[in-house]
Every structure is written in C-alpha cells, then in structure tokens.
mmCIF file of C-alpha atoms and ligand atoms in Angstrom:
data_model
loop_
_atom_site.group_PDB
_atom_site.id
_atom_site.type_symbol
_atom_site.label_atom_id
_atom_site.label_comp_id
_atom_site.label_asym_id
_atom_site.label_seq_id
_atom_site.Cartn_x
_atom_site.Cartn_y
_atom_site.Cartn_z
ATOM 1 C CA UNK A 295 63.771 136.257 30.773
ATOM 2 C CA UNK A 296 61.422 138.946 30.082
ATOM 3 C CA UNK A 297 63.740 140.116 26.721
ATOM 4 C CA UNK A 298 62.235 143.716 27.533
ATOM 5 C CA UNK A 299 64.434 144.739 24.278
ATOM 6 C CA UNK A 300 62.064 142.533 22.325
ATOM 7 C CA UNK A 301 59.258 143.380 20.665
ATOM 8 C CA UNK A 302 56.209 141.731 22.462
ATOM 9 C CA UNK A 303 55.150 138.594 20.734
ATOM 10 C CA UNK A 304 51.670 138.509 21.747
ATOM 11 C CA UNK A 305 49.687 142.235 22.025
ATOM 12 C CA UNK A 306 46.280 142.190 23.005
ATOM 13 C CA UNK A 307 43.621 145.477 23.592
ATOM 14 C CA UNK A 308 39.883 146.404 24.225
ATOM 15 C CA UNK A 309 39.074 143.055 24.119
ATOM 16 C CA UNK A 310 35.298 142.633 25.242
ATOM 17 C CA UNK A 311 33.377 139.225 24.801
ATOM 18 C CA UNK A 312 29.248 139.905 25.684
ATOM 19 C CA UNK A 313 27.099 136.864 25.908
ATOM 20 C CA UNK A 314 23.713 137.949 25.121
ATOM 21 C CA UNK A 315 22.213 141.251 23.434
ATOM 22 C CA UNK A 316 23.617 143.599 24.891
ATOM 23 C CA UNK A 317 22.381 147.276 25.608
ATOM 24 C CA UNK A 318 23.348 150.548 25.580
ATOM 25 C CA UNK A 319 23.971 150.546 29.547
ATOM 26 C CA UNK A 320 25.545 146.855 30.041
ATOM 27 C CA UNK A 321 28.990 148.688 30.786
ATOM 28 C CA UNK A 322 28.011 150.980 33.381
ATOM 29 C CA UNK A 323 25.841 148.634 34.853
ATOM 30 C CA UNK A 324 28.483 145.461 35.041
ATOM 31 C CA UNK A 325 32.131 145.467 36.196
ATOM 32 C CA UNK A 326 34.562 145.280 39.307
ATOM 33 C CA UNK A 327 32.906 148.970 40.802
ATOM 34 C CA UNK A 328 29.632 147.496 40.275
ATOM 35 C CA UNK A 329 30.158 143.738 41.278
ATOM 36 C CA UNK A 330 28.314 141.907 38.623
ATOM 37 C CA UNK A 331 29.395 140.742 35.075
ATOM 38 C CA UNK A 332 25.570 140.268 34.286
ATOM 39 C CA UNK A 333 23.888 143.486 32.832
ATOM 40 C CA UNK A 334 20.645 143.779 35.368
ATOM 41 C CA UNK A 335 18.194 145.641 31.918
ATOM 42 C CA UNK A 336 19.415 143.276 28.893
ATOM 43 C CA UNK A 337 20.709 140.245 31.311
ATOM 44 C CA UNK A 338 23.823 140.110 29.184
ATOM 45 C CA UNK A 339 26.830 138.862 30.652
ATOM 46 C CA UNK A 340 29.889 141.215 29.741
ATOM 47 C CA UNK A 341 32.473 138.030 30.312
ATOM 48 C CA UNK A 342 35.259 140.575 29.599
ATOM 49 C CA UNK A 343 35.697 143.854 28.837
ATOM 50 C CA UNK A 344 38.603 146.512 27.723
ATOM 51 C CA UNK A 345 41.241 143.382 28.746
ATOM 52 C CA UNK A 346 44.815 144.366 27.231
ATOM 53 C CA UNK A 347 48.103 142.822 27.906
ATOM 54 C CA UNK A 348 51.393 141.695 26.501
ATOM 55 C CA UNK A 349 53.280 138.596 26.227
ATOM 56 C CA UNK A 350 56.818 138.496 25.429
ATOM 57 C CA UNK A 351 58.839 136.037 23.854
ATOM 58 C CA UNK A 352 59.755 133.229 26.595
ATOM 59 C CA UNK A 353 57.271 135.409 28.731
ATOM 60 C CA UNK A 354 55.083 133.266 31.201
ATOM 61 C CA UNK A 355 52.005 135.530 31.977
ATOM 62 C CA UNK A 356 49.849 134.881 34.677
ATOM 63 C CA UNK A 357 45.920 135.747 34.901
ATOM 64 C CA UNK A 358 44.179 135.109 38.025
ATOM 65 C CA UNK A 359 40.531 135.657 39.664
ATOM 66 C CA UNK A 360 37.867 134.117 41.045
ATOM 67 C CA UNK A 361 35.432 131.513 39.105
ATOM 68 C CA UNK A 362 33.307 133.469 36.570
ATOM 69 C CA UNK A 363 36.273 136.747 36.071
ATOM 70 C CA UNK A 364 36.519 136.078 32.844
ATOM 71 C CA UNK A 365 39.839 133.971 32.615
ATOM 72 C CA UNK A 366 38.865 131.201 30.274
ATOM 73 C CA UNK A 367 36.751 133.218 28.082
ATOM 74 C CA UNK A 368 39.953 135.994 27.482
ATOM 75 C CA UNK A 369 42.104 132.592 26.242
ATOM 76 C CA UNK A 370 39.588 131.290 24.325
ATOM 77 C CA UNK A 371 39.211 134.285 22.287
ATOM 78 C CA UNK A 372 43.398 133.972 21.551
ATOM 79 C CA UNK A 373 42.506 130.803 20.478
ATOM 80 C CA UNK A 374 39.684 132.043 17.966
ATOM 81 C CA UNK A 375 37.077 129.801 20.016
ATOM 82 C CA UNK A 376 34.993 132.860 20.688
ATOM 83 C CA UNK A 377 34.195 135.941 18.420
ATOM 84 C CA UNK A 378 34.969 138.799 20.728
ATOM 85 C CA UNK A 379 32.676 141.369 21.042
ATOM 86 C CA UNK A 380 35.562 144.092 20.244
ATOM 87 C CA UNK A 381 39.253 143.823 20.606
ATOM 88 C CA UNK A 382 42.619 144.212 18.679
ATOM 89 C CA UNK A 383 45.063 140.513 18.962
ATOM 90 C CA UNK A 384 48.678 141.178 17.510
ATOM 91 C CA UNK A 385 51.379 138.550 16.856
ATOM 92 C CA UNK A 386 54.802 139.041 16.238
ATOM 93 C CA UNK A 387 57.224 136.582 14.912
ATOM 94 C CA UNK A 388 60.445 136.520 14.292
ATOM 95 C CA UNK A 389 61.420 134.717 11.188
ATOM 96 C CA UNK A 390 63.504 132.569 12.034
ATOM 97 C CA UNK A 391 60.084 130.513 13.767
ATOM 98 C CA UNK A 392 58.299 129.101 10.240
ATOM 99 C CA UNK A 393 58.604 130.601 7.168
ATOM 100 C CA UNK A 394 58.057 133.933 6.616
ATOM 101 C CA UNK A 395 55.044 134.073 4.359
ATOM 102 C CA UNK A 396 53.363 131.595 6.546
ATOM 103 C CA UNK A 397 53.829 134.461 9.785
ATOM 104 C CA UNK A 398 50.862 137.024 10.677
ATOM 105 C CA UNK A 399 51.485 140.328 9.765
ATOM 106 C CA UNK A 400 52.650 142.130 13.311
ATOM 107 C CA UNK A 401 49.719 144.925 12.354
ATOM 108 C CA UNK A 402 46.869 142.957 10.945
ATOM 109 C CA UNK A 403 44.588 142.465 14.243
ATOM 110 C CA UNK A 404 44.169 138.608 14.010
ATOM 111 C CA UNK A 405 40.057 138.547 15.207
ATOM 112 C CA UNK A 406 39.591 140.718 11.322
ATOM 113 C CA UNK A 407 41.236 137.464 9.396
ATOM 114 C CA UNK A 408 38.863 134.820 7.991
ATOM 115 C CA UNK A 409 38.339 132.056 9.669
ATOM 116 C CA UNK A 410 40.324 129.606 7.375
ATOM 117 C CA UNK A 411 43.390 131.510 8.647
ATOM 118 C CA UNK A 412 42.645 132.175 11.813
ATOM 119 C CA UNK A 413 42.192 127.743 11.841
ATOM 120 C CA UNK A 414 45.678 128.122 10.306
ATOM 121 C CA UNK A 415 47.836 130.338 12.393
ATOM 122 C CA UNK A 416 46.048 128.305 15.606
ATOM 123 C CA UNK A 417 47.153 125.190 14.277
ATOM 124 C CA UNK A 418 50.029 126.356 13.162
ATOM 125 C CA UNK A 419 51.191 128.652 16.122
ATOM 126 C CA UNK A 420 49.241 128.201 19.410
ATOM 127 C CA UNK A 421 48.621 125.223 21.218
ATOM 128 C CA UNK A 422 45.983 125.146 24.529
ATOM 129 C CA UNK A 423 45.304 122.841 27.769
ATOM 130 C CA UNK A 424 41.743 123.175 28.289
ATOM 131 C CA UNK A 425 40.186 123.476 31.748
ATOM 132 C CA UNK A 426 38.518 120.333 30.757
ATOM 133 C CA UNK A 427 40.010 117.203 29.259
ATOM 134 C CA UNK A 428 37.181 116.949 27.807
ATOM 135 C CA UNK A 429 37.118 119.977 25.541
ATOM 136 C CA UNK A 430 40.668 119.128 24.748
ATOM 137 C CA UNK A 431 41.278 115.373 24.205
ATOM 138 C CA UNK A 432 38.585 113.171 21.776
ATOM 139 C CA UNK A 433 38.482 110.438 24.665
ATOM 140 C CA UNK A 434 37.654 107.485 22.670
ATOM 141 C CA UNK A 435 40.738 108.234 20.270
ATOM 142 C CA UNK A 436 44.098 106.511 21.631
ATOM 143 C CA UNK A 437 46.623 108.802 23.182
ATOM 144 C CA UNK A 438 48.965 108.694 20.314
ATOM 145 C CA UNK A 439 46.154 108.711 17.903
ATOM 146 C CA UNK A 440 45.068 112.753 19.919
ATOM 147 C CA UNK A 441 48.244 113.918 19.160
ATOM 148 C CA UNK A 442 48.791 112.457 15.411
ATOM 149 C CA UNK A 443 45.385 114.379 14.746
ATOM 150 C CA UNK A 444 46.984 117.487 16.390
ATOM 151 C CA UNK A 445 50.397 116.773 13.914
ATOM 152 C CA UNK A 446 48.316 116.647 10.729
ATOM 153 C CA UNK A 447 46.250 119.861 11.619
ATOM 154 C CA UNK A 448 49.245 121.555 11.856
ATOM 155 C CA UNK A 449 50.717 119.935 8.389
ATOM 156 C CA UNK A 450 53.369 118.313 10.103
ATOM 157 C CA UNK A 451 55.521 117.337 7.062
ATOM 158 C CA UNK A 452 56.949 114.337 8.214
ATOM 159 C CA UNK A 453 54.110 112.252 8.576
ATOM 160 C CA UNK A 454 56.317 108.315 8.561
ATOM 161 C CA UNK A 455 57.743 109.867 11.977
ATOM 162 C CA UNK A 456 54.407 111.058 13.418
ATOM 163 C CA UNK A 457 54.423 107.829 16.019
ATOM 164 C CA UNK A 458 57.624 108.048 16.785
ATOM 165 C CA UNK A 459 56.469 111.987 17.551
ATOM 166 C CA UNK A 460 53.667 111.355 19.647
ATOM 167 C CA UNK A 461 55.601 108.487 21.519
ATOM 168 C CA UNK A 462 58.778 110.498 22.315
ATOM 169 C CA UNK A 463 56.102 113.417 23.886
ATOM 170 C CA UNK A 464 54.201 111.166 25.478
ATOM 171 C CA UNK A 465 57.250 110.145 27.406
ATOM 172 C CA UNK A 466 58.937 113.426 27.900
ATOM 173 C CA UNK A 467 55.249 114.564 29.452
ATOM 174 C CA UNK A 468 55.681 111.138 31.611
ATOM 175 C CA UNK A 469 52.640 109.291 30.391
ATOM 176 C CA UNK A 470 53.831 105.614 30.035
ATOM 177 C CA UNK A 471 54.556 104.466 26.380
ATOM 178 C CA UNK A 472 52.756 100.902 27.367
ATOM 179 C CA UNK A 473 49.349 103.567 27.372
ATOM 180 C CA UNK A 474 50.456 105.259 23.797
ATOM 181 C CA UNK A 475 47.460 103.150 21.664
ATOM 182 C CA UNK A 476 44.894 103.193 24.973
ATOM 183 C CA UNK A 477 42.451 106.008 25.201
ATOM 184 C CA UNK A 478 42.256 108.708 27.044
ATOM 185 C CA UNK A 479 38.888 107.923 28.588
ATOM 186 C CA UNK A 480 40.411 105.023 30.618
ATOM 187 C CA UNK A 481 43.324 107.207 32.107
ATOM 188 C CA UNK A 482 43.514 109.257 35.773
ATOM 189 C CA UNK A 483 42.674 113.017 35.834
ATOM 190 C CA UNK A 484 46.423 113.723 36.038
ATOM 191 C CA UNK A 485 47.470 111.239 33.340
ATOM 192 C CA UNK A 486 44.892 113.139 30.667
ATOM 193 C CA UNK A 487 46.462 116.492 31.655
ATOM 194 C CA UNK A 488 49.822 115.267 30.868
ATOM 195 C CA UNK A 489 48.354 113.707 27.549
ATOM 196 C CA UNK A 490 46.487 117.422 26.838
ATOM 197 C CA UNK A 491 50.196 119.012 27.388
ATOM 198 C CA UNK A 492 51.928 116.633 25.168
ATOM 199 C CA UNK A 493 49.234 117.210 22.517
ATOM 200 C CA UNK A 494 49.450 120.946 22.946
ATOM 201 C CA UNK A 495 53.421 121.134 22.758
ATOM 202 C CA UNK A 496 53.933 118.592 19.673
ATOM 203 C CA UNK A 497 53.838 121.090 17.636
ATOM 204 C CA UNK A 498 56.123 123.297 19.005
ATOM 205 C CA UNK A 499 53.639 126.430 19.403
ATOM 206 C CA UNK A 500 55.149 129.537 19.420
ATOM 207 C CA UNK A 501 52.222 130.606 22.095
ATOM 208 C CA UNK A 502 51.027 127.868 24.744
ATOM 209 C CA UNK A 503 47.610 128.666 26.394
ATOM 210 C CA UNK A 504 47.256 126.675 29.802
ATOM 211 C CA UNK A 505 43.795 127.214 31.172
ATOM 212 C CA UNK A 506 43.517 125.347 35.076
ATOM 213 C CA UNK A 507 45.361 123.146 34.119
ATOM 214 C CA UNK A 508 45.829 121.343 37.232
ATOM 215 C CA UNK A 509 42.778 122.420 38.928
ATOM 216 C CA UNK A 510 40.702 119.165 40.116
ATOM 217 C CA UNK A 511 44.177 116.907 40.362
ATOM 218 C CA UNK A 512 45.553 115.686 43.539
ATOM 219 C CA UNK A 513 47.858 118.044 45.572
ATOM 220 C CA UNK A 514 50.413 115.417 44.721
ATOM 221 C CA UNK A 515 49.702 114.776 41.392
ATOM 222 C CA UNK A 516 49.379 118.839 40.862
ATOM 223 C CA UNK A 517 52.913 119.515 41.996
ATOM 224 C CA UNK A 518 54.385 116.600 39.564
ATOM 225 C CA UNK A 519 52.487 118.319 36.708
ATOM 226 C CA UNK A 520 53.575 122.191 37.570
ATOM 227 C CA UNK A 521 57.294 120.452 37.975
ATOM 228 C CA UNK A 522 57.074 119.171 34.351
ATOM 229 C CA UNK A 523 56.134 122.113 32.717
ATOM 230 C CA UNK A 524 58.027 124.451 34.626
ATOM 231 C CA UNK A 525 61.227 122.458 33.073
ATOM 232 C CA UNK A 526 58.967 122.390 29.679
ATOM 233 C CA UNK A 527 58.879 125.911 29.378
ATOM 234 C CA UNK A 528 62.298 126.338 30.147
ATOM 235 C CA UNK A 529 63.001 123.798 27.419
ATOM 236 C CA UNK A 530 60.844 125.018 24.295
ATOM 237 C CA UNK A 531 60.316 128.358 25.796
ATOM 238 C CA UNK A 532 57.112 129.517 24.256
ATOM 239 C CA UNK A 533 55.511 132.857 25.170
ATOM 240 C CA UNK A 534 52.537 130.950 27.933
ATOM 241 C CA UNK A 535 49.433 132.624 29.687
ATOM 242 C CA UNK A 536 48.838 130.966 32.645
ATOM 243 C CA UNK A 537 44.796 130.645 33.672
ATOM 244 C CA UNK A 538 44.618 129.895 37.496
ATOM 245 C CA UNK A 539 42.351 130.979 40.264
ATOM 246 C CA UNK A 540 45.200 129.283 42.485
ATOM 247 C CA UNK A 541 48.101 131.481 43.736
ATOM 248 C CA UNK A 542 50.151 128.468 44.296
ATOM 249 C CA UNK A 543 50.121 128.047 40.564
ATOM 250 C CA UNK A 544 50.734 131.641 39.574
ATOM 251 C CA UNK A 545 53.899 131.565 42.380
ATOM 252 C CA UNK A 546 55.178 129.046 40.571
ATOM 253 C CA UNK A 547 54.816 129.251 36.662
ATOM 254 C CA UNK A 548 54.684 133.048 36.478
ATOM 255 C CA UNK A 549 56.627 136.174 36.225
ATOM 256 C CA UNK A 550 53.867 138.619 35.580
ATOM 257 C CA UNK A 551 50.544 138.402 36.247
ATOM 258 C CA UNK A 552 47.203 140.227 35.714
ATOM 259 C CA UNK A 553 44.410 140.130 38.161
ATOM 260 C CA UNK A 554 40.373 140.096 37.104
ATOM 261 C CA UNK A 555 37.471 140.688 38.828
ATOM 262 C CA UNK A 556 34.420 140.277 36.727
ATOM 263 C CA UNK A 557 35.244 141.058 33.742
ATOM 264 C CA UNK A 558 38.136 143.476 34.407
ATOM 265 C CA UNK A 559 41.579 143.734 35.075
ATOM 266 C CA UNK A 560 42.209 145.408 38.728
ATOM 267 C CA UNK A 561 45.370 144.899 38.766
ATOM 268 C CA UNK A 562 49.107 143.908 37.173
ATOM 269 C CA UNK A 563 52.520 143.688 37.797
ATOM 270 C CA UNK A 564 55.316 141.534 38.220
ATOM 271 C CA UNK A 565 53.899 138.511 40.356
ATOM 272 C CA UNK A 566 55.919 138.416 43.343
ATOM 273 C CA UNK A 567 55.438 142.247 44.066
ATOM 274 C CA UNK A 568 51.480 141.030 43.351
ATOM 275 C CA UNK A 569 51.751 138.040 45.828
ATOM 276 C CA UNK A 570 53.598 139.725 48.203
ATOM 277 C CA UNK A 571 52.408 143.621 48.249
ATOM 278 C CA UNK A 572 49.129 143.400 46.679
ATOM 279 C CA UNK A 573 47.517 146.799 46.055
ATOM 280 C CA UNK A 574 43.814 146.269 44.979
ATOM 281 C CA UNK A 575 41.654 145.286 48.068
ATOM 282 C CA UNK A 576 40.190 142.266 45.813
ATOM 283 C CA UNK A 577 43.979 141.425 45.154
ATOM 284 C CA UNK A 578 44.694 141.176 49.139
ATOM 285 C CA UNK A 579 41.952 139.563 49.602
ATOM 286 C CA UNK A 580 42.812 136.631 47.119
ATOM 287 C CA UNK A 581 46.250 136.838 48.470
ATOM 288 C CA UNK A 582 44.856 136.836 52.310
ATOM 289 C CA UNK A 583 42.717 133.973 52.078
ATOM 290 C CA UNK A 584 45.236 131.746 50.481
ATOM 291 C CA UNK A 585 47.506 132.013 53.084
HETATM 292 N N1 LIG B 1240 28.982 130.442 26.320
HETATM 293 C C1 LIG B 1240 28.584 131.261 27.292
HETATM 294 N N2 LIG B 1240 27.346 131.829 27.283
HETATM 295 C C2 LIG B 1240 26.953 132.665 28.259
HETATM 296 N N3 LIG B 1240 27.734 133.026 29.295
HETATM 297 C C3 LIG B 1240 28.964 132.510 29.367
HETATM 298 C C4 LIG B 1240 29.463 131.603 28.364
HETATM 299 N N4 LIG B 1240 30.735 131.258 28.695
HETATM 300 C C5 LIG B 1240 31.003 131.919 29.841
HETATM 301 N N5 LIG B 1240 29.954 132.662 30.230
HETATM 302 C C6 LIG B 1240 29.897 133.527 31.431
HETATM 303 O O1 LIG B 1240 30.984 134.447 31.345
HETATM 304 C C7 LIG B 1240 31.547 134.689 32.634
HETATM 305 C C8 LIG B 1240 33.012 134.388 32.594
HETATM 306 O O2 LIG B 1240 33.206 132.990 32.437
HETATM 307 P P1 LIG B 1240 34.634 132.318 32.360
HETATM 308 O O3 LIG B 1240 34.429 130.887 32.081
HETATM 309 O O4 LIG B 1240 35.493 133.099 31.445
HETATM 310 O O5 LIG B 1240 35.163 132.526 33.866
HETATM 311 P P2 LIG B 1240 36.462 131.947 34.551
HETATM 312 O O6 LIG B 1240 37.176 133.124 35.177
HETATM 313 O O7 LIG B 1240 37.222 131.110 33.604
HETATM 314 O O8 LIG B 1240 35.847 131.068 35.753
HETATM 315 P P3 LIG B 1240 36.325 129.638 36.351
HETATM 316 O O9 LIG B 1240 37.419 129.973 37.335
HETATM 317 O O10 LIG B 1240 35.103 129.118 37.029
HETATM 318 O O11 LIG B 1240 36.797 128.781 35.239
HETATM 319 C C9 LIG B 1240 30.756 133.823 33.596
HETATM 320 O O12 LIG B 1240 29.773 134.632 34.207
HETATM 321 C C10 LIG B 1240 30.125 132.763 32.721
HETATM 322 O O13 LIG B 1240 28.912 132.320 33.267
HETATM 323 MG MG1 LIG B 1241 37.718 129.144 33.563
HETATM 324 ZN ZN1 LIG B 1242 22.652 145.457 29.018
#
C-alpha cells in the first residue's frame, strides 16, 4: 500500500516550532540527549525541532511519544495552526484529485504561501480530528449544521445536497441520523469523535490528520472507533498521520511510524519491526511498558 513508485504526497523537513524567545543556545541545551524541550537560559520551549518525514499516497503514518514530544504541535503546523519556527512542507497531487490550477505547486514550501491560501489548500485538501472535541466541533452548532460549515469552507458546489451530505456521513461514521439537528455538546465522548471524523472526511481530504483521537474514550468505545476508520481509510484512502502516545493505536492504524522524544525524532521505521524490535532505548521502553 505504500506505492513506493509514487512520488510522496506529503514531504516535510527541518521543521522547528519554539514557543518563547528563543536564544542562541536553546538547541544544545533542549532535546532527547539532553532530556528537556524547555531551554534552561531563555525558558523557551523548542516543541519540535529538525522533524522530517514523508507520507505517501494511501500511506498511514504513525507518530508516537510520550505527552509533551511534540506530536500535536508537528500536525498542527501541517494544518497551518502554528507558524513554525523553520521548516520546508511539500504537497504533491496528482491531477486527477481537483483541478489542476487549484493544486500546490510540488516545490513551493507551503509555510512561505499567504495565509489566504494556506486557509484554502486546508480547506480544500486536509481535514483534522483534534485531540479535543472541543478545538474541533463548535458544540452549540447541530451535528449536521458542524459539517455543512465544514462543506461551505471548502466551496462545496452543491450546496441543495449539503444535508443529504452531512446525513449520509453522519451515518457511515455511525452517529444516529435521529441526532443529525442535536448538538454536539449533548453527545458521549465517543459519539463527538465520530461526529469530528465525519466532519473531517466530508470533504474528501486528500491528507487526514488524526491527533488522539480516541484517547479519553472507553476501551470499548475506542476499539469501535479504530474499527471504523480502519475500514474508512481503506475506503477513501487518504495519505493519514496518526498522533498516538498508545501503541495499541499505532499497531493498528499504521504501517510506518516515527518515534519522538522531546522534540525529536529517535527513531523510524516500518511499525511492526518498531513494535516488535525496537532499537532506541526510549523506543523499548515505550514498547516494554505497554506490554
Ligand atoms: N501554545 C503553546 N505555548 C507554549 N508552549 C506550548 C504551546 N503548545 C505546546 N507547548 C509545549 O510544547 C511541547 C509539546 O507539546 P505538544 O502538545 O505538541 O505535545 P504532545 O506530544 O502532543 O503531548 P500530549 O501527548 O500530551 O498531547 C510541550 O512542552 C508543551 O507544553
Ligand atoms: Mg498532543
Ligand atoms: Zn534558549
């Protein structure tokens, strides 16, 4: 599934995100060798630094690490959230996904557009599940009301069908179509995910960003969830980085993953070779004491 052949649709390099000042000495003095993210002289936090990877077409990548590694603040720089600090962000389309003068340049490095297009090419190619509802649902809007918003950002052009949209992915996500016109606010942890992933795929992104997405859910509810967009993925297949500090999820949704320790990737490879012969000592330990 990994269409080596293919040109990677997603290339990402020396991407560093500081919150705070920042000083001359915040690299040498943060990091994995060091064991801090937070700069001891300027207090800066160095959230991530020199993070590159690739995502291929149909590609699920993982990224795992403990709380505070960095995950959520690499994917929220992919989705233009954050300014990073440095980096280089490359998409490659082909054609045949929009029209081609609506498609980023392979070479331009997507952080250097203006922020009008960078709105554009998020709404029009990316979609996200936030770590937090929250962040990604407006709570007092009804369900199908989250992802007509989400339809019209994107310029969905057939706006007489956008209920008939948002009701046909509520259902395939398994949210019940009695609940369409309710609001989110009133629905179970689990039930907002599914909403979240329903809003994020009506679009059809071309690059899906799932960030814990089932972290805080029941164990029972979780597996229903990683079911539904393990056959999701299959279905659309959009090229998906998967945030999770649980291996369970990684197992299961991934077939490469990187690892990061604050700030930094220690290691990367195909994810069963990770989760079975892990090579970093902070990898086997992950690995260890999730067994
Ligand atoms: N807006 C911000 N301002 C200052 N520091 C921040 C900000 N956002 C994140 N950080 C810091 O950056 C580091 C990385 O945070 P991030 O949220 O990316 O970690 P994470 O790997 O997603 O952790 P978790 O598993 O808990 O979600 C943390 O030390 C965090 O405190
Ligand atoms: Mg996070
Ligand atoms: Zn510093």
């Amino acid at each position: 599934m990994t269409g080596n052949a293919s040109l990677p649709l997603v290339r990402v390099g020396g991407l560093t995100k500081c919150f705070g000042p920042g000083c001359p000495q915040c690299r040498e003095l943060t990091g994995p060798a060091v064991g801090t993210n937070q700069c001891p002289r300027c207090r800066s936090v160095l959230a991530c630094r020199d993070v590159a990877f690739e995502v291929y077409p149909g590609e699920v990548l993982g990224i795992v690490g403990e709380s505070g590694s960095g995950k959520s603040t690499v994917v929220r720089m992919l989705h233009f959230d954050f300014e990073p600090t440095e980096g280089r962000f490359h998409m490659c389309l082909p054609s045949a996904a929009g029209e081609p003068e609506r498609l980023p340049d392979p070479e331009q490095n997507l952080f250097a557009l203006s922020p009008f297009a960078r709105r554009r090419l998020r709404n029009e190619l990316m979609g996200i599940v936030y770590q937090s509802a929250r962040m990604g649902l407006r709570m007092k809007v009804s369900a199908g009301g989250n992802i007509a918003e989400r339809l019209l950002m994107a310029q969905w052009r057939h706006v007489g069908r956008m209920r008939e949209r948002a009701c046909e992915l509520l259902e395939r996500t398994e949210v019940p179509l009695s609940r369409v016109d309710e609001p989110p606010r009133r629905f179970s942890g689990g039930m907002q995910q599914r909403v979240q992933i329903a809003k994020a795929l009506s679009t059809r992104p071309a690059l899906l960003l799932l960030d814990e997405v089932t972290t805080g859910l029941d164990v029972s509810v979780q597996a229903r969830v990683l079911d539904l967009l393990r056959s999701l993925q299959r279905e659309l297949g959009p090229a998906t980085v998967v945030v999770s500090h649980d291996l369970g999820v990684i197992r299961l949704l991934t077939t490469r993953t990187i690892v990061m320790r604050h700030g930094a990737i220690v290691e990367q490879g195909l994810s069963d070779q990770i989760l079975e012969d892990p090579q970093h000592p902070y990898t086997q330990l992950l690995v260890n004491s999730a067994l």
